[in-house]
Amino acid sequence: MIAFSKPTRGAEQQRLLFDRYPEFGFAGLQLKGGQYGDYLDDPAAGADRFRSDWGVEPGHISSLITMNPLDEAGRERLHALLVFAGAVGSQRVVLCHDVPKDGLDDSDLIRFAGELSDHAEEAAEQGVVLSLHHHTGEPVMHRRDFEVFFGAVRENTLRLTVDTGHLLMSGVNDIPGLLADFASVIDNVHLKDYADGEFRLLGQGSVDLISVLDAIAKLDPGITLCVDEESRAEIVEGLEVSRDFLAQHQTSIAFRGDTDAT
């Protein structure tokens, strides 16, 4: 499927995003923490409240993105989020591991891999996939970090969300090569452009998105491609530019500018 993600400010913008994304050809949303966080105090009841407030369309909550450490409070929040995700019918939880990279070594990455493998097994009990989103300034950042970390992840547990903008920001230039090398664990790709210290609309940055799309087309057809739109553009402009870019450069990835996109 092809999904869309964008931060919003307040309920009015969130309603606009929820109402408009299907008409631009996107099959689902990957939500940021501010778009669902108020429902986590009581995860099971919160799932019912979320549906009541925002509707029952499954695409509204295809994935949940969280910025979370793994201290005691972070583990409790992640547990609540996994329960909520399972109750609301989300496919995956995308975890940005909110721990500073400075001072870490390979032993820390290996330890984190074991801990996140445990949490991925917990997620599976809720019918949810846990996917690590690598991130600039966090433990898995550089090309070698991927090798060390995923070399220690237990098989068939944690998955990987690749973010093209964060890769370039982190100095990883061979994005197609990374996609090919880690194809066995990739379940989600955040398509994002970047240049001069900020994220850009697709096609307006320095990421070689055409080569990236060609590489994505060679991955398992079951992965999710998500336009993670974090530029300064407003919601409708972000949806429109993203749709037009994908329609023009679709290669072998299916995309149509209507609600039938999958």
PDB file of C-alpha atoms in Angstrom:
ATOM      1  CA  MET A   1       0.000   0.000   0.000  1.00  0.00           C
ATOM      2  CA  ILE A   2       0.997   3.637  -0.354  1.00  0.00           C
ATOM      3  CA  ALA A   3       0.383   5.690   2.779  1.00  0.00           C
ATOM      4  CA  PHE A   4       0.862   9.298   3.833  1.00  0.00           C
ATOM      5  CA  SER A   5       2.071  10.901   7.044  1.00  0.00           C
ATOM      6  CA  LYS A   6       2.252  14.527   8.124  1.00  0.00           C
ATOM      7  CA  PRO A   7       2.264  16.305  11.487  1.00  0.00           C
ATOM      8  CA  THR A   8      -0.790  18.418  12.253  1.00  0.00           C
ATOM      9  CA  ARG A   9      -1.527  21.270  14.624  1.00  0.00           C
ATOM     10  CA  GLY A  10      -4.812  20.755  16.435  1.00  0.00           C
ATOM     11  CA  ALA A  11      -8.035  18.907  15.704  1.00  0.00           C
ATOM     12  CA  GLU A  12      -9.022  21.040  12.707  1.00  0.00           C
ATOM     13  CA  GLN A  13      -5.868  20.186  10.770  1.00  0.00           C
ATOM     14  CA  GLN A  14      -6.114  16.535  11.769  1.00  0.00           C
ATOM     15  CA  ARG A  15      -9.688  16.395  10.478  1.00  0.00           C
ATOM     16  CA  LEU A  16      -8.547  17.960   7.212  1.00  0.00           C
ATOM     17  CA  LEU A  17      -5.839  15.308   6.841  1.00  0.00           C
ATOM     18  CA  PHE A  18      -8.239  12.458   7.644  1.00  0.00           C
ATOM     19  CA  ASP A  19     -10.887  13.776   5.253  1.00  0.00           C
ATOM     20  CA  ARG A  20      -8.665  14.603   2.292  1.00  0.00           C
ATOM     21  CA  TYR A  21      -5.904  11.944   2.004  1.00  0.00           C
ATOM     22  CA  PRO A  22      -8.036   9.370   0.083  1.00  0.00           C
ATOM     23  CA  GLU A  23      -8.854  11.752  -2.761  1.00  0.00           C
ATOM     24  CA  PHE A  24      -5.128  12.118  -3.481  1.00  0.00           C
ATOM     25  CA  GLY A  25      -4.663   8.389  -3.974  1.00  0.00           C
ATOM     26  CA  PHE A  26      -3.288   7.364  -0.597  1.00  0.00           C
ATOM     27  CA  ALA A  27      -4.605   4.181   0.959  1.00  0.00           C
ATOM     28  CA  GLY A  28      -3.799   4.988   4.577  1.00  0.00           C
ATOM     29  CA  LEU A  29      -2.188   7.238   7.157  1.00  0.00           C
ATOM     30  CA  GLN A  30       0.799   6.687   9.408  1.00  0.00           C
ATOM     31  CA  LEU A  31       0.018   8.800  12.451  1.00  0.00           C
ATOM     32  CA  LYS A  32       2.414  10.898  14.520  1.00  0.00           C
ATOM     33  CA  GLY A  33       2.279  10.767  18.307  1.00  0.00           C
ATOM     34  CA  GLY A  34       0.281  13.977  18.647  1.00  0.00           C
ATOM     35  CA  GLN A  35      -2.481  12.516  16.486  1.00  0.00           C
ATOM     36  CA  TYR A  36      -3.289   9.602  18.807  1.00  0.00           C
ATOM     37  CA  GLY A  37      -1.436  10.210  22.094  1.00  0.00           C
ATOM     38  CA  ASP A  38      -4.511  11.401  23.997  1.00  0.00           C
ATOM     39  CA  TYR A  39      -6.043   7.922  23.684  1.00  0.00           C
ATOM     40  CA  LEU A  40      -3.323   5.899  25.420  1.00  0.00           C
ATOM     41  CA  ASP A  41      -4.218   6.331  29.098  1.00  0.00           C
ATOM     42  CA  ASP A  42      -6.682   3.456  28.786  1.00  0.00           C
ATOM     43  CA  PRO A  43      -5.650   1.767  25.524  1.00  0.00           C
ATOM     44  CA  ALA A  44      -8.669  -0.507  24.986  1.00  0.00           C
ATOM     45  CA  ALA A  45     -11.212   2.195  25.807  1.00  0.00           C
ATOM     46  CA  GLY A  46      -9.060   4.697  23.928  1.00  0.00           C
ATOM     47  CA  ALA A  47      -9.404   2.651  20.753  1.00  0.00           C
ATOM     48  CA  ASP A  48     -13.189   2.986  20.992  1.00  0.00           C
ATOM     49  CA  ARG A  49     -12.912   6.723  21.608  1.00  0.00           C
ATOM     50  CA  PHE A  50     -10.547   7.119  18.684  1.00  0.00           C
ATOM     51  CA  ARG A  51     -13.008   5.410  16.345  1.00  0.00           C
ATOM     52  CA  SER A  52     -15.830   7.545  17.686  1.00  0.00           C
ATOM     53  CA  ASP A  53     -13.866  10.770  17.213  1.00  0.00           C
ATOM     54  CA  TRP A  54     -12.207  10.062  13.866  1.00  0.00           C
ATOM     55  CA  GLY A  55     -14.168   7.282  12.142  1.00  0.00           C
ATOM     56  CA  VAL A  56     -13.730   3.574  11.627  1.00  0.00           C
ATOM     57  CA  GLU A  57     -11.995   3.570   8.232  1.00  0.00           C
ATOM     58  CA  PRO A  58      -9.015   1.195   8.613  1.00  0.00           C
ATOM     59  CA  GLY A  59      -6.743   3.450   6.577  1.00  0.00           C
ATOM     60  CA  HIS A  60      -6.962   6.200   9.185  1.00  0.00           C
ATOM     61  CA  ILE A  61      -4.544   4.346  11.417  1.00  0.00           C
ATOM     62  CA  SER A  62      -2.540   1.968   9.248  1.00  0.00           C
ATOM     63  CA  SER A  63       0.593   2.637  11.341  1.00  0.00           C
ATOM     64  CA  LEU A  64       1.457   4.519  14.522  1.00  0.00           C
ATOM     65  CA  ILE A  65       4.779   6.370  14.745  1.00  0.00           C
ATOM     66  CA  THR A  66       6.300   6.933  18.179  1.00  0.00           C
ATOM     67  CA  MET A  67       9.423   8.555  19.584  1.00  0.00           C
ATOM     68  CA  ASN A  68      10.212   6.402  22.591  1.00  0.00           C
ATOM     69  CA  PRO A  69      13.174   5.484  24.805  1.00  0.00           C
ATOM     70  CA  LEU A  70      13.325   2.103  26.550  1.00  0.00           C
ATOM     71  CA  ASP A  71      13.633   3.263  30.151  1.00  0.00           C
ATOM     72  CA  GLU A  72      10.899   2.138  32.562  1.00  0.00           C
ATOM     73  CA  ALA A  73       8.478   4.889  31.550  1.00  0.00           C
ATOM     74  CA  GLY A  74       9.247   4.319  27.890  1.00  0.00           C
ATOM     75  CA  ARG A  75       8.581   0.589  28.159  1.00  0.00           C
ATOM     76  CA  GLU A  76       5.251   1.245  29.870  1.00  0.00           C
ATOM     77  CA  ARG A  77       4.239   3.710  27.167  1.00  0.00           C
ATOM     78  CA  LEU A  78       5.282   1.304  24.424  1.00  0.00           C
ATOM     79  CA  HIS A  79       3.223  -1.458  26.045  1.00  0.00           C
ATOM     80  CA  ALA A  80       0.164   0.815  26.137  1.00  0.00           C
ATOM     81  CA  LEU A  81       0.745   1.790  22.521  1.00  0.00           C
ATOM     82  CA  LEU A  82       0.973  -1.841  21.391  1.00  0.00           C
ATOM     83  CA  VAL A  83      -2.296  -2.652  23.166  1.00  0.00           C
ATOM     84  CA  PHE A  84      -3.940   0.407  21.582  1.00  0.00           C
ATOM     85  CA  ALA A  85      -2.565  -0.474  18.152  1.00  0.00           C
ATOM     86  CA  GLY A  86      -3.950  -3.991  18.376  1.00  0.00           C
ATOM     87  CA  ALA A  87      -7.333  -2.783  19.618  1.00  0.00           C
ATOM     88  CA  VAL A  88      -7.729  -0.131  16.936  1.00  0.00           C
ATOM     89  CA  GLY A  89      -6.539  -2.450  14.135  1.00  0.00           C
ATOM     90  CA  SER A  90      -3.260  -0.765  13.249  1.00  0.00           C
ATOM     91  CA  GLN A  91      -0.845  -2.820  11.146  1.00  0.00           C
ATOM     92  CA  ARG A  92       2.376  -1.654  12.794  1.00  0.00           C
ATOM     93  CA  VAL A  93       4.039   0.538  15.367  1.00  0.00           C
ATOM     94  CA  VAL A  94       7.012   2.458  13.970  1.00  0.00           C
ATOM     95  CA  LEU A  95       9.516   3.131  16.761  1.00  0.00           C
ATOM     96  CA  CYS A  96      12.043   5.955  16.686  1.00  0.00           C
ATOM     97  CA  HIS A  97      14.425   4.865  19.441  1.00  0.00           C
ATOM     98  CA  ASP A  98      14.715   8.099  21.406  1.00  0.00           C
ATOM     99  CA  VAL A  99      18.201   7.550  22.851  1.00  0.00           C
ATOM    100  CA  PRO A 100      21.180   9.841  22.044  1.00  0.00           C
ATOM    101  CA  LYS A 101      23.810   8.141  19.919  1.00  0.00           C
ATOM    102  CA  ASP A 102      26.761   9.904  21.529  1.00  0.00           C
ATOM    103  CA  GLY A 103      28.808   7.569  23.707  1.00  0.00           C
ATOM    104  CA  LEU A 104      27.265   4.318  22.430  1.00  0.00           C
ATOM    105  CA  ASP A 105      29.324   1.404  21.127  1.00  0.00           C
ATOM    106  CA  ASP A 106      28.594  -1.944  19.470  1.00  0.00           C
ATOM    107  CA  SER A 107      27.715  -3.588  22.783  1.00  0.00           C
ATOM    108  CA  ASP A 108      24.944  -1.030  23.289  1.00  0.00           C
ATOM    109  CA  LEU A 109      23.536  -1.691  19.819  1.00  0.00           C
ATOM    110  CA  ILE A 110      23.565  -5.438  20.489  1.00  0.00           C
ATOM    111  CA  ARG A 111      21.808  -4.912  23.825  1.00  0.00           C
ATOM    112  CA  PHE A 112      19.191  -2.682  22.220  1.00  0.00           C
ATOM    113  CA  ALA A 113      18.651  -5.305  19.516  1.00  0.00           C
ATOM    114  CA  GLY A 114      17.806  -7.901  22.155  1.00  0.00           C
ATOM    115  CA  GLU A 115      15.447  -5.565  24.003  1.00  0.00           C
ATOM    116  CA  LEU A 116      13.626  -4.545  20.846  1.00  0.00           C
ATOM    117  CA  SER A 117      13.370  -8.175  19.738  1.00  0.00           C
ATOM    118  CA  ASP A 118      11.516  -8.789  23.021  1.00  0.00           C
ATOM    119  CA  HIS A 119       9.168  -5.875  22.370  1.00  0.00           C
ATOM    120  CA  ALA A 120       8.577  -7.087  18.811  1.00  0.00           C
ATOM    121  CA  GLU A 121       7.441 -10.436  20.186  1.00  0.00           C
ATOM    122  CA  GLU A 122       5.112  -8.582  22.552  1.00  0.00           C
ATOM    123  CA  ALA A 123       3.764  -6.639  19.574  1.00  0.00           C
ATOM    124  CA  ALA A 124       3.077  -9.873  17.698  1.00  0.00           C
ATOM    125  CA  GLU A 125       0.919 -11.026  20.611  1.00  0.00           C
ATOM    126  CA  GLN A 126      -1.255  -7.974  19.915  1.00  0.00           C
ATOM    127  CA  GLY A 127      -1.369  -8.743  16.188  1.00  0.00           C
ATOM    128  CA  VAL A 128       0.940  -5.817  15.434  1.00  0.00           C
ATOM    129  CA  VAL A 129       4.365  -5.488  13.774  1.00  0.00           C
ATOM    130  CA  LEU A 130       7.067  -3.475  15.549  1.00  0.00           C
ATOM    131  CA  SER A 131       9.349  -1.690  13.078  1.00  0.00           C
ATOM    132  CA  LEU A 132      12.471   0.300  13.987  1.00  0.00           C
ATOM    133  CA  HIS A 133      12.721   3.734  12.376  1.00  0.00           C
ATOM    134  CA  HIS A 134      16.434   4.615  12.226  1.00  0.00           C
ATOM    135  CA  HIS A 135      16.972   8.276  12.967  1.00  0.00           C
ATOM    136  CA  THR A 136      19.691  10.912  12.834  1.00  0.00           C
ATOM    137  CA  GLY A 137      21.258  11.241  16.275  1.00  0.00           C
ATOM    138  CA  GLU A 138      19.826   7.944  17.546  1.00  0.00           C
ATOM    139  CA  PRO A 139      21.517   4.528  18.017  1.00  0.00           C
ATOM    140  CA  VAL A 140      20.980   3.179  14.484  1.00  0.00           C
ATOM    141  CA  MET A 141      22.179   6.051  12.315  1.00  0.00           C
ATOM    142  CA  HIS A 142      25.218   5.169  10.184  1.00  0.00           C
ATOM    143  CA  ARG A 143      25.554   2.369   7.634  1.00  0.00           C
ATOM    144  CA  ARG A 144      27.612   0.185   9.976  1.00  0.00           C
ATOM    145  CA  ASP A 145      25.043   0.606  12.764  1.00  0.00           C
ATOM    146  CA  PHE A 146      22.499  -1.240  10.637  1.00  0.00           C
ATOM    147  CA  GLU A 147      24.866  -4.177  10.249  1.00  0.00           C
ATOM    148  CA  VAL A 148      25.689  -4.446  13.946  1.00  0.00           C
ATOM    149  CA  PHE A 149      22.142  -3.905  15.164  1.00  0.00           C
ATOM    150  CA  PHE A 150      20.252  -6.135  12.740  1.00  0.00           C
ATOM    151  CA  GLY A 151      22.967  -8.746  13.012  1.00  0.00           C
ATOM    152  CA  ALA A 152      21.850  -9.118  16.638  1.00  0.00           C
ATOM    153  CA  VAL A 153      18.063  -8.880  16.168  1.00  0.00           C
ATOM    154  CA  ARG A 154      16.361 -12.238  16.610  1.00  0.00           C
ATOM    155  CA  GLU A 155      14.971 -13.689  13.396  1.00  0.00           C
ATOM    156  CA  ASN A 156      11.348 -12.946  12.552  1.00  0.00           C
ATOM    157  CA  THR A 157      10.908 -10.324  15.273  1.00  0.00           C
ATOM    158  CA  LEU A 158      11.777  -6.668  14.714  1.00  0.00           C
ATOM    159  CA  ARG A 159      11.324  -5.109  11.267  1.00  0.00           C
ATOM    160  CA  LEU A 160      12.884  -2.014   9.694  1.00  0.00           C
ATOM    161  CA  THR A 161      11.387   1.264   8.496  1.00  0.00           C
ATOM    162  CA  VAL A 162      13.808   2.975   6.113  1.00  0.00           C
ATOM    163  CA  ASP A 163      13.585   6.786   5.959  1.00  0.00           C
ATOM    164  CA  THR A 164      15.279   8.240   2.880  1.00  0.00           C
ATOM    165  CA  GLY A 165      15.557  11.757   4.292  1.00  0.00           C
ATOM    166  CA  HIS A 166      17.134  10.643   7.552  1.00  0.00           C
ATOM    167  CA  LEU A 167      19.592   8.425   5.667  1.00  0.00           C
ATOM    168  CA  LEU A 168      20.877  11.340   3.604  1.00  0.00           C
ATOM    169  CA  MET A 169      20.946  13.602   6.674  1.00  0.00           C
ATOM    170  CA  SER A 170      23.011  10.940   8.466  1.00  0.00           C
ATOM    171  CA  GLY A 171      25.534  10.733   5.630  1.00  0.00           C
ATOM    172  CA  VAL A 172      24.254   7.486   4.077  1.00  0.00           C
ATOM    173  CA  ASN A 173      24.320   8.227   0.344  1.00  0.00           C
ATOM    174  CA  ASP A 174      23.856   4.762  -1.164  1.00  0.00           C
ATOM    175  CA  ILE A 175      20.206   4.407  -0.245  1.00  0.00           C
ATOM    176  CA  PRO A 176      19.395   1.821  -2.966  1.00  0.00           C
ATOM    177  CA  GLY A 177      22.292  -0.285  -1.695  1.00  0.00           C
ATOM    178  CA  LEU A 178      20.976  -0.202   1.868  1.00  0.00           C
ATOM    179  CA  LEU A 179      17.481  -1.119   0.667  1.00  0.00           C
ATOM    180  CA  ALA A 180      18.896  -4.121  -1.171  1.00  0.00           C
ATOM    181  CA  ASP A 181      21.139  -5.247   1.685  1.00  0.00           C
ATOM    182  CA  PHE A 182      18.412  -5.137   4.329  1.00  0.00           C
ATOM    183  CA  ALA A 183      15.508  -6.243   2.159  1.00  0.00           C
ATOM    184  CA  SER A 184      14.828  -9.246   4.395  1.00  0.00           C
ATOM    185  CA  VAL A 185      13.828  -7.054   7.359  1.00  0.00           C
ATOM    186  CA  ILE A 186      12.301  -4.016   5.628  1.00  0.00           C
ATOM    187  CA  ASP A 187       8.530  -3.752   5.965  1.00  0.00           C
ATOM    188  CA  ASN A 188       8.051  -0.001   5.577  1.00  0.00           C
ATOM    189  CA  VAL A 189       9.760   2.830   3.667  1.00  0.00           C
ATOM    190  CA  HIS A 190       9.360   6.507   4.496  1.00  0.00           C
ATOM    191  CA  LEU A 191       9.871   8.404   1.257  1.00  0.00           C
ATOM    192  CA  LYS A 192      11.216  11.822   2.201  1.00  0.00           C
ATOM    193  CA  ASP A 193      13.313  14.488   0.503  1.00  0.00           C
ATOM    194  CA  TYR A 194      16.022  16.541   2.193  1.00  0.00           C
ATOM    195  CA  ALA A 195      18.420  19.389   1.408  1.00  0.00           C
ATOM    196  CA  ASP A 196      20.297  22.153   3.232  1.00  0.00           C
ATOM    197  CA  GLY A 197      19.328  21.058   6.722  1.00  0.00           C
ATOM    198  CA  GLU A 198      15.597  20.646   6.229  1.00  0.00           C
ATOM    199  CA  PHE A 199      13.062  18.206   4.833  1.00  0.00           C
ATOM    200  CA  ARG A 200      11.536  19.154   1.479  1.00  0.00           C
ATOM    201  CA  LEU A 201       8.569  18.260  -0.671  1.00  0.00           C
ATOM    202  CA  LEU A 202       9.250  15.255  -2.901  1.00  0.00           C
ATOM    203  CA  GLY A 203      11.438  16.215  -5.846  1.00  0.00           C
ATOM    204  CA  GLN A 204      12.613  19.473  -4.269  1.00  0.00           C
ATOM    205  CA  GLY A 205      15.590  18.116  -2.305  1.00  0.00           C
ATOM    206  CA  SER A 206      18.809  16.186  -2.835  1.00  0.00           C
ATOM    207  CA  VAL A 207      17.635  12.590  -2.372  1.00  0.00           C
ATOM    208  CA  ASP A 208      17.881  10.561  -5.602  1.00  0.00           C
ATOM    209  CA  LEU A 209      14.259   9.492  -5.316  1.00  0.00           C
ATOM    210  CA  ILE A 210      14.093   7.929  -8.774  1.00  0.00           C
ATOM    211  CA  SER A 211      16.835   5.438  -7.899  1.00  0.00           C
ATOM    212  CA  VAL A 212      15.147   4.868  -4.545  1.00  0.00           C
ATOM    213  CA  LEU A 213      11.810   4.080  -6.188  1.00  0.00           C
ATOM    214  CA  ASP A 214      13.531   1.673  -8.573  1.00  0.00           C
ATOM    215  CA  ALA A 215      15.116  -0.083  -5.577  1.00  0.00           C
ATOM    216  CA  ILE A 216      11.816  -0.198  -3.671  1.00  0.00           C
ATOM    217  CA  ALA A 217      10.151  -1.842  -6.657  1.00  0.00           C
ATOM    218  CA  LYS A 218      12.540  -4.795  -6.211  1.00  0.00           C
ATOM    219  CA  LEU A 219      11.537  -5.330  -2.566  1.00  0.00           C
ATOM    220  CA  ASP A 220       8.811  -7.605  -1.275  1.00  0.00           C
ATOM    221  CA  PRO A 221       5.521  -6.333  -2.767  1.00  0.00           C
ATOM    222  CA  GLY A 222       3.965  -6.522   0.701  1.00  0.00           C
ATOM    223  CA  ILE A 223       5.978  -3.608   2.092  1.00  0.00           C
ATOM    224  CA  THR A 224       4.326  -0.269   2.768  1.00  0.00           C
ATOM    225  CA  LEU A 225       5.560   2.857   1.008  1.00  0.00           C
ATOM    226  CA  CYS A 226       4.717   5.972   3.016  1.00  0.00           C
ATOM    227  CA  VAL A 227       5.309   9.566   1.965  1.00  0.00           C
ATOM    228  CA  ASP A 228       6.505  10.992   5.275  1.00  0.00           C
ATOM    229  CA  GLU A 229       5.863  14.646   4.512  1.00  0.00           C
ATOM    230  CA  GLU A 230       7.653  16.855   7.030  1.00  0.00           C
ATOM    231  CA  SER A 231       8.353  19.933   4.922  1.00  0.00           C
ATOM    232  CA  ARG A 232       6.932  23.350   5.761  1.00  0.00           C
ATOM    233  CA  ALA A 233       4.138  22.902   3.206  1.00  0.00           C
ATOM    234  CA  GLU A 234       0.513  22.919   4.289  1.00  0.00           C
ATOM    235  CA  ILE A 235      -1.458  19.672   4.246  1.00  0.00           C
ATOM    236  CA  VAL A 236      -3.182  19.949   0.878  1.00  0.00           C
ATOM    237  CA  GLU A 237      -0.024  21.139  -0.905  1.00  0.00           C
ATOM    238  CA  GLY A 238       1.886  18.231   0.628  1.00  0.00           C
ATOM    239  CA  LEU A 239      -0.745  15.750  -0.517  1.00  0.00           C
ATOM    240  CA  GLU A 240      -0.921  17.229  -4.008  1.00  0.00           C
ATOM    241  CA  VAL A 241       2.830  17.459  -4.660  1.00  0.00           C
ATOM    242  CA  SER A 242       3.383  13.958  -3.266  1.00  0.00           C
ATOM    243  CA  ARG A 243       0.633  12.506  -5.450  1.00  0.00           C
ATOM    244  CA  ASP A 244       1.940  14.225  -8.570  1.00  0.00           C
ATOM    245  CA  PHE A 245       5.524  13.109  -7.935  1.00  0.00           C
ATOM    246  CA  LEU A 246       4.527   9.464  -7.450  1.00  0.00           C
ATOM    247  CA  ALA A 247       2.229   9.536 -10.474  1.00  0.00           C
ATOM    248  CA  GLN A 248       5.038  10.909 -12.649  1.00  0.00           C
ATOM    249  CA  HIS A 249       7.761   8.606 -11.327  1.00  0.00           C
ATOM    250  CA  GLN A 250       5.854   5.497 -10.422  1.00  0.00           C
ATOM    251  CA  THR A 251       8.245   3.045 -12.188  1.00  0.00           C
ATOM    252  CA  SER A 252       6.759  -0.355 -11.312  1.00  0.00           C
ATOM    253  CA  ILE A 253       5.136   0.842  -8.080  1.00  0.00           C
ATOM    254  CA  ALA A 254       1.374   1.029  -8.416  1.00  0.00           C
ATOM    255  CA  PHE A 255      -0.044   4.467  -7.739  1.00  0.00           C
ATOM    256  CA  ARG A 256      -3.138   6.187  -9.004  1.00  0.00           C
ATOM    257  CA  GLY A 257      -4.492   9.590  -8.101  1.00  0.00           C
ATOM    258  CA  ASP A 258      -7.732   8.214  -6.686  1.00  0.00           C
ATOM    259  CA  THR A 259      -8.986   6.196  -3.725  1.00  0.00           C
ATOM    260  CA  ASP A 260      -8.184   2.851  -5.383  1.00  0.00           C
ATOM    261  CA  ALA A 261      -4.427   3.180  -4.829  1.00  0.00           C
ATOM    262  CA  THR A 262      -2.896   0.155  -3.148  1.00  0.00           C
TER     263      THR A 262
END
